[in-house]
Coordinates of N, CA and C in Angstrom, one line a residue:
M81 N 0.7 -1.3 0.1 CA 0.4 -0.1 0.0 C 1.0 1.3 0.2
T82 N 0.3 2.1 -0.7 CA 1.2 3.4 -0.8 C 0.5 4.4 0.0
K83 N 0.6 5.9 0.6 CA 0.5 6.9 0.6 C 1.2 7.9 0.1
G84 N 0.9 9.1 1.0 CA 1.8 10.4 0.2 C 0.8 11.3 0.2
K85 N -0.4 11.3 -1.2 CA -1.0 12.1 -1.0 C -2.6 12.7 0.2
Y86 N -2.5 13.8 0.1 CA -3.7 13.7 0.3 C -5.1 15.0 0.1
V87 N -6.2 14.8 0.6 CA -7.0 15.2 -0.1 C -7.5 16.6 -0.3
A88 N -7.2 17.3 -0.6 CA -7.5 19.0 -0.5 C -8.9 20.0 0.5
G89 N -8.0 20.3 1.6 CA -9.5 20.5 2.4 C -9.6 19.6 3.5
A90 N -10.0 18.3 3.2 CA -10.4 17.7 4.1 C -9.4 17.1 5.1
Y91 N -10.0 17.4 6.1 CA -9.3 16.8 7.7 C -9.7 16.3 8.8
I92 N -9.2 15.0 9.5 CA -9.9 14.8 10.8 C -9.9 15.5 11.8
V93 N -10.8 15.8 12.5 CA -10.8 16.1 13.8 C -11.0 15.1 15.1
E94 N -10.2 14.7 15.9 CA -11.5 14.2 17.0 C -11.6 15.2 18.0
I95 N -12.5 14.6 18.7 CA -13.5 16.1 20.0 C -13.6 15.6 20.9
S96 N -12.5 16.2 21.9 CA -12.5 16.2 23.1 C -13.9 15.5 23.8
D97 N -13.4 14.9 25.0 CA -14.6 14.2 25.8 C -15.5 15.5 26.3
G98 N -17.3 14.7 26.5 CA -18.2 15.9 26.5 C -18.4 16.8 25.9
E99 N -17.8 16.6 24.7 CA -17.9 18.2 23.6 C -18.8 18.1 22.2
S100 N -19.8 18.6 21.7 CA -20.6 17.8 20.5 C -20.0 18.1 19.6
T101 N -20.2 16.9 18.3 CA -20.7 16.9 17.3 C -20.9 18.2 16.8
D102 N -21.7 18.5 16.7 CA -22.5 19.0 16.0 C -22.5 20.4 16.3
E103 N -22.4 21.2 17.6 CA -21.5 22.4 17.9 C -20.3 22.6 17.2
F104 N -19.5 21.7 17.6 CA -18.3 21.8 16.3 C -18.7 22.6 15.3
I105 N -19.1 21.5 14.4 CA -19.7 21.8 13.0 C -20.1 22.4 12.6
S106 N -20.7 23.7 14.1 CA -21.2 24.9 13.3 C -21.1 25.8 13.7
R107 N -19.8 25.6 14.9 CA -18.8 26.8 15.2 C -18.0 26.4 14.0
L108 N -17.5 25.6 13.2 CA -16.5 25.3 12.0 C -16.5 26.2 11.4
G109 N -18.1 26.2 10.7 CA -18.7 27.3 9.7 C -18.9 28.1 10.5
A110 N -19.0 28.7 11.5 CA -18.8 30.7 11.5 C -16.8 31.0 11.7
Q111 N -16.1 30.4 11.5 CA -14.4 31.0 11.4 C -14.5 31.7 10.7
E112 N -13.5 32.3 10.6 CA -13.6 34.0 9.9 C -12.4 32.9 8.7
G113 N -12.4 33.2 7.1 CA -12.3 32.2 6.3 C -12.9 31.7 5.9
V114 N -13.6 31.0 6.7 CA -14.1 29.5 5.7 C -15.4 29.6 5.2
A115 N -15.5 29.6 4.1 CA -16.8 29.0 3.2 C -17.4 28.1 3.2
S116 N -17.4 26.8 3.0 CA -18.1 26.3 3.5 C -17.4 24.5 4.9
V117 N -18.5 24.0 5.4 CA -18.0 22.8 5.6 C -18.7 21.8 5.4
E118 N -18.0 20.6 4.7 CA -19.1 19.6 4.4 C -18.8 18.2 4.9
E119 N -19.9 17.7 5.9 CA -18.8 16.5 6.8 C -19.0 15.3 5.5
R120 N -18.0 14.7 5.8 CA -17.8 13.3 5.4 C -17.5 12.1 6.1
I121 N -17.0 12.2 7.2 CA -17.9 10.6 8.4 C -17.7 11.2 9.1
R122 N -18.8 10.8 9.9 CA -18.5 11.0 11.5 C -18.2 9.4 12.4
F123 N -17.7 9.9 13.7 CA -16.9 8.8 14.6 C -17.9 9.0 15.5
D124 N -18.4 8.2 15.9 CA -18.8 8.2 17.4 C -18.9 6.4 18.3
S125 N -17.8 6.5 18.3 CA -17.6 5.3 18.6 C -17.2 5.1 20.1
T126 N -16.8 3.8 20.8 CA -16.3 4.2 22.5 C -14.6 4.2 22.0
V127 N -14.2 4.4 21.1 CA -13.1 4.6 21.0 C -11.7 5.9 20.7
F128 N -13.0 6.2 20.1 CA -12.9 7.4 18.7 C -14.2 8.0 18.7
K129 N -13.6 9.9 19.1 CA -15.0 10.5 19.0 C -15.0 11.4 18.2
G130 N -15.3 11.8 16.8 CA -15.4 13.2 16.0 C -15.5 13.1 14.5
T131 N -14.8 13.7 13.8 CA -15.3 14.1 12.3 C -14.7 14.4 10.9
S132 N -15.1 14.1 10.0 CA -14.1 14.7 9.1 C -15.0 15.3 8.3
F133 N -14.2 16.5 7.6 CA -14.6 17.7 6.3 C -13.8 17.4 5.3
N134 N -14.7 18.5 4.3 CA -13.5 19.1 3.8 C -14.4 20.5 3.9
L135 N -13.2 21.1 3.7 CA -12.9 22.6 4.6 C -12.8 23.4 3.3
G136 N -13.9 24.3 2.7 CA -14.0 24.9 1.8 C -13.4 26.3 2.0
I137 N -12.3 27.2 1.7 CA -12.0 28.2 2.3 C -11.7 29.7 1.0
V138 N -12.4 30.8 1.8 CA -12.4 32.0 1.1 C -11.5 32.4 0.1
P139 N -11.6 32.6 -0.9 CA -10.4 32.9 -2.0 C -9.4 34.3 -1.0
K140 N -8.5 34.0 -1.6 CA -7.1 35.3 -1.2 C -6.5 34.8 0.7
K141 N -7.8 33.4 1.3 CA -7.3 33.5 2.6 C -6.6 32.4 2.3
D142 N -5.6 32.5 4.1 CA -4.2 31.3 3.7 C -4.9 29.9 4.6
E143 N -4.9 28.9 3.5 CA -5.7 27.6 4.3 C -4.7 27.1 6.2
E144 N -3.8 27.2 5.6 CA -2.2 26.9 7.1 C -3.3 27.5 8.6
E145 N -3.7 29.0 8.1 CA -4.1 30.1 9.1 C -5.9 29.4 9.5
V146 N -6.5 28.8 8.5 CA -7.8 29.1 8.9 C -7.3 27.5 10.1
V147 N -6.8 26.6 8.8 CA -5.9 25.4 10.3 C -5.9 25.5 11.6
R148 N -5.1 26.5 11.9 CA -4.5 26.7 13.1 C -5.6 27.5 13.8
Q149 N -6.6 28.2 13.4 CA -7.8 29.1 14.0 C -8.5 27.7 14.4
V150 N -8.6 26.5 13.7 CA -9.5 25.7 13.6 C -9.3 24.5 15.1
E151 N -8.1 24.7 15.0 CA -7.1 23.7 15.9 C -7.0 23.9 16.8
A152 N -7.4 25.6 17.7 CA -7.3 26.5 18.8 C -8.9 26.4 18.8
L153 N -9.5 25.9 18.1 CA -11.1 25.5 19.4 C -11.5 24.4 20.4
P154 N -12.2 25.0 21.3 CA -11.7 23.9 22.7 C -12.4 22.7 22.5
E155 N -13.2 22.2 21.5 CA -13.7 21.2 21.4 C -12.5 19.8 20.3
V156 N -11.8 20.6 20.3 CA -10.4 19.9 19.2 C -9.1 20.0 19.7
K157 N -9.0 17.8 20.2 CA -8.4 17.4 20.3 C -7.4 17.4 19.8
N158 N -7.7 16.3 18.1 CA -6.2 16.6 17.6 C -7.2 16.6 16.8
I159 N -6.0 17.2 15.1 CA -6.5 16.8 13.8 C -5.4 16.6 13.0
W160 N -6.1 16.0 11.8 CA -4.8 15.3 11.1 C -5.1 15.6 9.7
P161 N -4.6 15.9 8.6 CA -4.9 16.0 7.1 C -5.6 15.0 7.1
V162 N -6.8 14.4 5.9 CA -7.2 13.3 5.2 C -6.0 13.1 4.4
E163 N -5.5 11.4 4.7 CA -4.5 11.2 3.6 C -5.3 10.4 2.8
V164 N -4.8 10.0 1.1 CA -5.3 9.3 -0.1 C -4.4 7.5 -0.1
I165 N -4.7 7.0 0.0 CA -4.1 5.5 0.3 C -4.5 4.6 -1.0
S166 N -3.5 4.1 -1.6 CA -4.2 3.2 -3.1 C -3.1 2.3 -3.1
S167 N -2.5 1.2 -4.2 CA -2.2 0.0 -4.2 C -1.8 0.5 -5.1
P168 N -0.1 -0.1 -5.3 CA 0.8 0.3 -6.1 C 0.0 -0.6 -7.6
Q169 N 0.0 -0.1 -8.7 CA -0.8 -0.8 -9.9 C 0.6 -2.3 -10.4
L170 N 0.2 -3.0 -10.6 CA 1.0 -4.0 -11.1 C 0.5 -3.9 -12.4
N171 N 1.7 -4.7 -13.3 CA 1.4 -4.9 -14.5 C 1.4 -6.8 -14.3
L172 N 1.1 -8.1 -14.9 CA 0.9 -8.8 -14.5 C 0.3 -9.6 -15.6
S173 N 0.6 -10.8 -16.2 CA 0.2 -11.3 -17.6 C 0.9 -12.7 -17.1
W174 N -0.4 -13.6 -17.4 CA -0.4 -14.9 -17.4 C -0.2 -15.5 -18.9
T175 N 1.2 -16.4 -18.9 CA 2.1 -17.1 -19.6 C 1.9 -18.8 -19.3
A176 N 0.7 -19.0 -19.6 CA 1.4 -20.9 -19.1 C -0.4 -21.2 -20.3
Q177 N -0.3 -20.3 -20.9 CA -0.2 -20.8 -22.5 C -1.3 -21.9 -22.8
G178 N -2.9 -21.3 -22.4 CA -4.3 -22.0 -22.7 C -4.4 -22.6 -21.5
K179 N -3.1 -23.2 -20.4 CA -4.2 -24.4 -19.5 C -4.4 -24.1 -18.7
P180 N -5.6 -24.5 -17.6 CA -6.2 -24.0 -17.1 C -6.2 -23.7 -15.5
L181 N -6.7 -22.5 -15.5 CA -5.9 -21.7 -13.7 C -5.9 -22.7 -12.6
V182 N -6.8 -23.8 -12.9 CA -6.7 -23.9 -11.2 C -6.8 -25.8 -11.7
E183 N -6.6 -27.0 -11.2 CA -6.9 -27.9 -11.4 C -7.6 -28.8 -10.1
V184 N -8.9 -29.0 -10.3 CA -9.6 -29.7 -9.3 C -8.9 -31.0 -8.8
Q185 N -9.0 -31.1 -7.9 CA -8.2 -32.8 -7.4 C -8.9 -33.0 -5.8
R186 N -9.7 -34.2 -5.8 CA -10.7 -34.1 -4.4 C -9.8 -35.1 -3.6
R187 N -9.8 -34.5 -2.7 CA -9.2 -35.0 -1.5 C -9.6 -35.7 -0.9
Q188 N -9.5 -36.4 0.6 CA -9.4 -37.3 1.3 C -10.3 -36.7 2.7
V189 N -11.8 -37.0 2.7 CA -12.8 -35.9 3.6 C -12.0 -36.1 4.8
G190 N -12.2 -34.5 5.4 CA -11.4 -35.0 6.9 C -10.2 -34.4 7.0
K191 N -9.4 -35.1 6.7 CA -7.8 -34.9 6.4 C -7.4 -33.5 5.6
D192 N -6.8 -32.9 6.1 CA -5.7 -31.4 5.8 C -4.1 -31.9 5.3
G193 N -4.7 -32.1 3.6 CA -4.0 -32.2 3.0 C -3.2 -30.5 2.4
Y194 N -4.0 -29.5 3.3 CA -3.2 -28.3 1.9 C -1.7 -28.0 2.2
S195 N -1.3 -28.0 1.5 CA 0.4 -27.6 1.6 C 0.8 -26.1 2.6
P196 N -0.5 -25.3 2.7 CA 0.6 -24.6 2.9 C -0.2 -24.3 5.1
H197 N -1.3 -25.2 4.8 CA -2.0 -25.3 5.8 C -0.1 -26.6 7.1
I198 N -0.1 -27.2 6.4 CA 0.8 -28.3 6.9 C 2.0 -27.7 7.3
M199 N 2.4 -26.8 6.3 CA 4.1 -26.3 6.3 C 4.4 -25.4 7.4
T200 N 2.5 -24.7 8.0 CA 2.3 -23.9 9.5 C 1.7 -24.7 10.5
Q201 N 1.7 -26.3 10.4 CA 1.3 -26.3 11.4 C -0.4 -26.6 11.4
V202 N -1.1 -25.9 10.9 CA -2.9 -25.3 10.9 C -3.1 -26.4 11.2
D203 N -2.5 -27.9 9.9 CA -3.2 -29.0 9.8 C -3.4 -29.9 11.7
R204 N -2.0 -29.4 12.1 CA -1.8 -30.3 13.2 C -3.6 -29.7 14.0
L205 N -3.8 -28.6 14.2 CA -4.8 -27.8 14.9 C -6.3 -28.4 14.4
H206 N -6.9 -28.5 13.0 CA -7.1 -28.8 12.8 C -7.5 -30.4 13.4
A207 N -6.8 -31.3 13.1 CA -6.7 -32.3 13.6 C -7.2 -32.3 14.7
E208 N -7.0 -32.0 15.6 CA -7.2 -31.8 17.3 C -8.7 -30.8 17.3
G209 N -9.7 -31.0 16.8 CA -10.8 -30.1 16.3 C -11.0 -28.6 16.7
I210 N -9.8 -28.0 16.6 CA -9.5 -26.3 16.6 C -9.4 -25.5 15.6
T211 N -10.8 -25.1 15.3 CA -11.3 -24.3 14.1 C -11.3 -23.1 14.5
G212 N -11.6 -22.1 15.7 CA -11.8 -21.4 15.8 C -13.1 -20.9 16.6
K213 N -13.8 -21.9 16.6 CA -15.5 -22.0 16.7 C -15.8 -20.6 17.7
G214 N -17.4 -20.0 17.1 CA -16.7 -19.2 18.5 C -16.4 -17.6 18.5
L215 N -15.8 -17.6 17.1 CA -14.4 -16.4 17.2 C -15.0 -15.7 16.4
R216 N -14.9 -14.4 16.2 CA -15.8 -13.1 15.2 C -13.8 -12.4 14.7
I217 N -14.1 -12.5 13.2 CA -13.3 -11.8 13.2 C -13.8 -10.9 12.3
G218 N -12.6 -9.6 12.6 CA -13.6 -8.5 11.7 C -12.1 -8.3 10.3
I219 N -13.0 -8.0 9.0 CA -11.6 -7.8 8.2 C -12.0 -6.4 7.5
V220 N -11.2 -5.2 7.4 CA -11.0 -4.3 7.1 C -10.3 -4.0 5.5
D221 N -10.8 -4.0 4.4 CA -10.4 -4.6 2.8 C -11.4 -4.3 2.0
T222 N -11.2 -4.9 1.4 CA -11.9 -3.8 -0.2 C -14.1 -4.9 -0.4
G223 N -14.2 -5.5 0.4 CA -15.4 -6.1 0.3 C -15.3 -7.3 0.0
I224 N -16.3 -8.1 -0.2 CA -17.1 -9.8 -0.2 C -17.8 -10.5 -1.4
D225 N -17.2 -10.9 -2.2 CA -18.7 -11.8 -2.3 C -19.0 -12.9 -2.0
Y226 N -19.6 -12.6 -1.1 CA -20.3 -13.9 0.0 C -21.1 -14.4 -1.1
T227 N -21.3 -14.8 -2.2 CA -22.2 -15.7 -2.5 C -21.7 -16.8 -2.7
H228 N -20.0 -16.7 -2.9 CA -18.9 -17.8 -3.5 C -19.5 -19.4 -2.6
P229 N -19.4 -20.4 -3.0 CA -20.0 -21.1 -2.3 C -19.0 -22.0 -1.4
A230 N -17.6 -21.1 -1.1 CA -17.0 -21.3 -0.3 C -16.7 -20.6 1.2
L231 N -17.6 -19.7 1.0 CA -17.7 -18.5 1.9 C -19.1 -18.3 2.3
G232 N -19.7 -19.7 2.3 CA -21.3 -20.1 3.2 C -22.3 -19.7 1.8
G233 N -22.0 -18.6 0.8 CA -23.2 -18.2 0.1 C -24.1 -17.4 -0.3
C234 N -24.0 -16.8 1.5 CA -25.0 -16.2 2.0 C -24.2 -14.5 3.2
F235 N -25.3 -13.7 3.5 CA -24.8 -12.9 4.5 C -25.8 -12.6 5.8
G236 N -25.4 -12.2 6.8 CA -26.5 -12.5 7.9 C -26.0 -13.2 8.7
P237 N -27.8 -13.1 10.0 CA -26.7 -14.3 11.0 C -27.5 -15.6 10.6
G238 N -26.3 -16.2 11.5 CA -26.8 -17.4 10.2 C -25.3 -18.3 9.2
C239 N -24.6 -16.6 8.6 CA -24.1 -17.4 7.3 C -22.9 -17.7 8.4
L240 N -21.7 -17.8 7.2 CA -20.3 -17.9 7.7 C -19.9 -16.0 7.5
V241 N -20.0 -15.3 7.1 CA -20.1 -13.6 6.9 C -21.1 -13.2 7.2
E242 N -21.4 -13.3 9.3 CA -22.1 -13.0 9.6 C -22.6 -11.0 9.7
F243 N -22.0 -10.7 9.9 CA -22.3 -8.8 9.7 C -20.9 -8.4 9.1
G244 N -20.9 -6.9 9.0 CA -20.1 -6.5 8.2 C -21.1 -5.1 7.8
A245 N -20.3 -4.4 7.2 CA -20.9 -3.1 6.1 C -19.7 -2.8 4.8
D246 N -20.5 -1.7 4.5 CA -19.8 -0.9 3.1 C -19.7 0.0 3.6
V247 N -18.7 1.0 3.9 CA -18.2 2.1 4.9 C -17.7 3.3 3.3
V248 N -18.2 2.5 2.6 CA -16.9 3.7 0.8 C -18.1 3.7 -0.4
G249 N -18.6 2.4 -0.8 CA -18.7 3.3 -2.3 C -18.1 1.5 -2.9
D250 N -18.4 1.4 -4.2 CA -18.1 1.4 -5.5 C -17.0 2.6 -6.1
S251 N -17.5 3.5 -6.6 CA -16.3 4.4 -6.9 C -15.8 6.1 -5.8
Y252 N -15.9 5.5 -5.0 CA -15.3 6.8 -3.4 C -13.8 6.5 -3.8
D253 N -13.1 7.7 -4.3 CA -11.9 8.1 -4.9 C -11.2 9.2 -3.2
G254 N -12.5 9.4 -2.8 CA -11.9 10.1 -1.4 C -11.9 11.8 -2.1
S255 N -11.9 12.1 -2.7 CA -12.7 14.0 -3.3 C -13.9 14.0 -3.1
Q256 N -14.9 13.4 -2.4 CA -16.3 13.7 -2.0 C -16.7 12.7 -0.8
P257 N -17.3 13.1 0.1 CA -18.1 12.0 0.9 C -18.5 11.0 0.7
P258 N -18.2 9.7 1.2 CA -18.7 8.0 0.6 C -19.4 7.6 1.0
N259 N -20.4 6.8 0.4 CA -21.5 6.7 0.0 C -21.8 5.3 0.7
P260 N -21.3 4.5 2.0 CA -21.6 3.8 2.2 C -23.7 2.7 2.6
D261 N -23.1 1.6 2.8 CA -24.6 1.4 3.3 C -24.1 -0.6 4.4
G262 N -25.4 -0.7 4.2 CA -24.7 -1.8 5.2 C -24.6 -3.5 4.8
D263 N -24.1 -3.6 2.9 CA -23.9 -4.8 2.5 C -22.5 -4.3 2.0
P264 N -22.0 -5.6 2.5 CA -20.3 -5.5 1.5 C -20.4 -5.9 1.0
F265 N -20.7 -6.3 0.5 CA -20.5 -6.9 -1.0 C -19.9 -6.4 -2.1
E266 N -18.6 -7.2 -2.8 CA -17.9 -6.4 -3.8 C -17.8 -7.3 -4.8
D267 N -17.6 -7.6 -6.3 CA -16.9 -8.4 -7.2 C -16.4 -8.0 -8.4
C268 N -15.8 -6.2 -7.9 CA -14.9 -6.2 -8.4 C -12.9 -5.9 -8.5
N269 N -12.9 -6.9 -7.3 CA -11.4 -6.4 -6.7 C -11.5 -8.0 -6.4
G270 N -11.8 -8.1 -5.5 CA -11.2 -10.0 -4.6 C -10.6 -9.7 -4.0
H271 N -9.8 -8.9 -3.1 CA -8.6 -9.2 -2.2 C -9.4 -9.7 -1.1
G272 N -10.4 -8.9 -0.8 CA -11.1 -9.2 0.6 C -11.5 -11.0 0.4
T273 N -12.2 -11.3 -0.7 CA -12.4 -12.2 -0.5 C -11.6 -13.2 -0.8
H274 N -10.7 -13.0 -1.3 CA -9.4 -13.6 -1.3 C -8.9 -13.5 0.4
V275 N -8.9 -12.5 1.0 CA -8.6 -12.8 2.9 C -9.5 -13.8 3.1
A276 N -10.8 -13.0 2.8 CA -11.5 -14.0 4.0 C -11.6 -15.6 3.4
G277 N -11.6 -16.2 2.0 CA -10.6 -17.8 2.1 C -10.0 -18.0 2.8
I278 N -8.9 -17.2 2.8 CA -7.8 -17.9 4.3 C -8.2 -18.5 5.2
I279 N -8.7 -16.7 5.4 CA -9.3 -17.4 6.8 C -9.8 -18.8 7.3
A280 N -11.4 -18.5 6.5 CA -12.2 -19.4 6.6 C -13.4 -19.9 5.9
A281 N -12.3 -20.4 4.8 CA -13.4 -20.9 3.3 C -13.5 -22.5 4.2
L282 N -15.1 -22.5 3.6 CA -15.2 -23.9 4.3 C -15.5 -24.8 3.2
D283 N -15.8 -26.6 3.3 CA -14.9 -27.2 2.5 C -15.8 -26.8 1.3
N284 N -14.9 -27.3 0.3 CA -15.2 -26.7 -1.2 C -14.7 -28.6 -2.2
P285 N -15.2 -28.2 -3.6 CA -14.4 -28.6 -4.7 C -12.6 -28.9 -4.4
L286 N -12.5 -27.6 -4.5 CA -10.9 -27.6 -4.8 C -10.5 -28.4 -3.3
G287 N -10.5 -29.1 -2.8 CA -9.8 -30.0 -2.0 C -9.5 -28.8 0.1
F288 N -9.1 -27.4 0.1 CA -9.1 -26.9 0.8 C -10.2 -26.6 2.1
R289 N -9.7 -25.7 2.7 CA -10.5 -24.8 3.4 C -9.4 -23.6 4.5
G290 N -10.4 -23.0 4.7 CA -9.1 -21.7 5.9 C -8.8 -22.2 6.5
A291 N -8.2 -21.6 7.5 CA -7.2 -21.9 8.5 C -7.9 -22.1 10.0
A292 N -9.6 -20.9 10.0 CA -10.4 -21.2 11.3 C -11.8 -21.2 11.0
P293 N -12.0 -22.2 10.0 CA -13.2 -22.3 9.2 C -14.8 -22.4 10.3
G294 N -14.6 -22.3 11.4 CA -15.7 -22.6 12.2 C -15.8 -20.9 12.8
V295 N -15.1 -20.0 12.8 CA -15.4 -18.0 12.9 C -16.6 -18.0 11.9
K296 N -16.8 -17.1 12.7 CA -18.0 -16.2 11.8 C -17.1 -14.9 11.3
I297 N -17.4 -14.2 9.7 CA -16.5 -13.3 9.3 C -17.3 -12.4 9.4
G298 N -16.6 -10.9 9.4 CA -17.3 -9.8 9.6 C -16.5 -8.6 8.6
M299 N -17.4 -8.5 7.9 CA -16.9 -8.3 6.3 C -16.8 -6.4 6.5
F300 N -15.3 -5.3 6.8 CA -16.0 -4.0 6.5 C -14.8 -3.1 5.7
R301 N -15.8 -3.2 4.4 CA -15.6 -2.2 3.1 C -14.7 -1.4 3.0
A302 N -13.5 -0.7 2.8 CA -13.1 0.3 3.0 C -12.1 0.5 1.9
F303 N -11.9 -0.6 0.6 CA -11.8 0.1 -0.2 C -12.5 0.4 -1.8
S304 N -12.5 0.9 -2.6 CA -13.6 1.4 -3.3 C -12.7 0.1 -4.9
C305 N -13.8 -0.1 -6.4 CA -13.4 -0.3 -7.0 C -12.2 -0.4 -7.5
S306 N -12.0 1.2 -7.3 CA -10.9 1.6 -8.0 C -8.6 1.4 -6.6
D307 N -10.1 0.7 -6.0 CA -8.7 0.6 -4.8 C -8.1 1.2 -3.6
T308 N -8.7 1.9 -3.9 CA -8.8 3.5 -3.5 C -9.2 3.6 -1.8
T309 N -9.3 4.4 -0.6 CA -9.2 4.4 0.3 C -8.6 5.8 0.7
T310 N -9.4 5.9 2.0 CA -8.6 7.4 2.8 C -8.9 7.4 4.3
M311 N -7.7 7.7 5.3 CA -7.4 7.5 6.0 C -8.8 7.9 6.9
D312 N -9.7 8.5 7.0 CA -11.3 9.0 7.6 C -12.1 7.5 7.2
A313 N -11.8 7.0 6.0 CA -12.5 5.9 5.8 C -12.3 4.5 6.3
L314 N -10.8 4.6 6.6 CA -10.4 3.0 7.2 C -10.4 3.3 8.9
M315 N -10.6 4.5 9.4 CA -10.9 4.5 10.9 C -12.2 4.3 10.9
A316 N -13.0 4.5 10.1 CA -14.5 4.5 10.1 C -15.3 2.6 10.0
A317 N -14.0 2.0 9.1 CA -14.3 0.6 8.8 C -13.9 -0.2 9.9
T318 N -12.3 0.3 10.6 CA -11.7 -0.8 12.0 C -12.9 -0.2 12.7
S319 N -13.7 1.5 13.7 CA -14.4 1.5 14.8 C -15.8 0.5 14.1
K320 N -16.3 0.2 13.0 CA -17.7 -0.4 13.0 C -17.2 -1.6 12.5
A321 N -15.7 -2.5 12.8 CA -15.7 -4.2 13.1 C -14.8 -4.1 14.4
Y322 N -14.9 -2.6 15.6 CA -14.7 -3.2 17.2 C -16.1 -2.7 17.3
E323 N -17.0 -2.2 17.0 CA -18.1 -1.8 17.4 C -19.2 -3.5 17.3
G324 N -18.8 -3.4 16.2 CA -19.4 -5.1 15.8 C -19.3 -6.2 16.5
G325 N -18.5 -6.2 17.6 CA -17.9 -7.2 18.6 C -17.2 -8.7 17.9
S326 N -15.6 -8.0 16.9 CA -15.0 -8.6 16.3 C -14.2 -9.0 17.6
D327 N -13.8 -10.0 17.7 CA -12.5 -11.0 18.7 C -11.2 -10.4 17.9
I328 N -11.1 -10.5 17.4 CA -9.6 -10.3 16.1 C -10.2 -8.5 15.1
I329 N -9.0 -8.4 14.9 CA -9.1 -7.8 13.2 C -8.2 -7.3 12.6
T330 N -8.2 -7.5 11.1 CA -7.2 -7.4 10.4 C -7.5 -6.6 9.4
G331 N -6.6 -5.7 9.4 CA -7.0 -5.0 8.2 C -5.6 -5.1 6.6
R332 N -5.7 -4.3 5.6 CA -5.4 -4.5 4.5 C -3.7 -4.0 4.6
C333 N -4.6 -2.8 5.2 CA -3.1 -1.4 5.4 C -2.0 -2.3 6.7
S334 N -1.0 -1.6 6.6 CA 0.3 -2.1 7.5 C 0.2 -0.5 8.3
L335 N 1.3 -0.9 9.9 CA 0.4 -0.1 10.8 C 1.4 1.4 10.8
H336 N 2.4 1.0 9.4 CA 3.4 2.5 9.5 C 2.6 3.2 9.0
L337 N 1.6 2.9 8.1 CA 1.1 3.9 7.4 C 0.0 4.7 8.3
F338 N -0.4 4.8 9.4 CA -1.3 5.8 10.4 C -0.3 6.4 11.0
S339 N -1.0 7.9 10.5 CA -0.3 8.9 11.2 C -1.9 9.3 12.7
W340 N -2.7 9.3 13.3 CA -3.6 9.0 14.4 C -3.6 8.0 15.7

């Protein structure tokens, strides 16, 4: 993952305990030099309270000076610019000269012969009946194709993919507020589907299953179809994963990317 770009005029603010986010937004719009305020994402979890917003500056006013004014407001605990995070573009080609991508082979039912599991000794855990049953794993990634039979084919209570949300929408590029909804489905990227399969794929005709097929999966989509996200979207997805009751949260981005 790469970073370094910032969304022009976009900021994340952590609100001090006991202060009102609505009152902060109102006070922000009244600051000298502020032409407009467009709220992007509001954070109201037990671990982080605040908001992100696009800040319009009056012509000929210095943005850095206006941001210093904002930072001095009594409600403001911290302030950061909104970073853009995207995957490096890889030029890959398939050179197998027409050979099938996957050869389906049947293996003995009940025995874990999947070589990555043997190398990491996951097969020994499976042999002892340890499958992660009872745990909820939240994944912050590109979304998931839960219709895949190895991932249970459904979303919601009773399914393998039991909980989650789409924090950004298909076309999010960071310049405008996201378009969230309660369904983490996507079929335009595949990375989150891949990760979910590694963790918890159910028995399937390809002869493998996930490292912890007894868990319940929560997918929190933070990347759009362009494989782009922003720091506030990642924060929102991680907060939702936590508030959703995840015992473990795994994210696509390394910790060194985070400035908050």
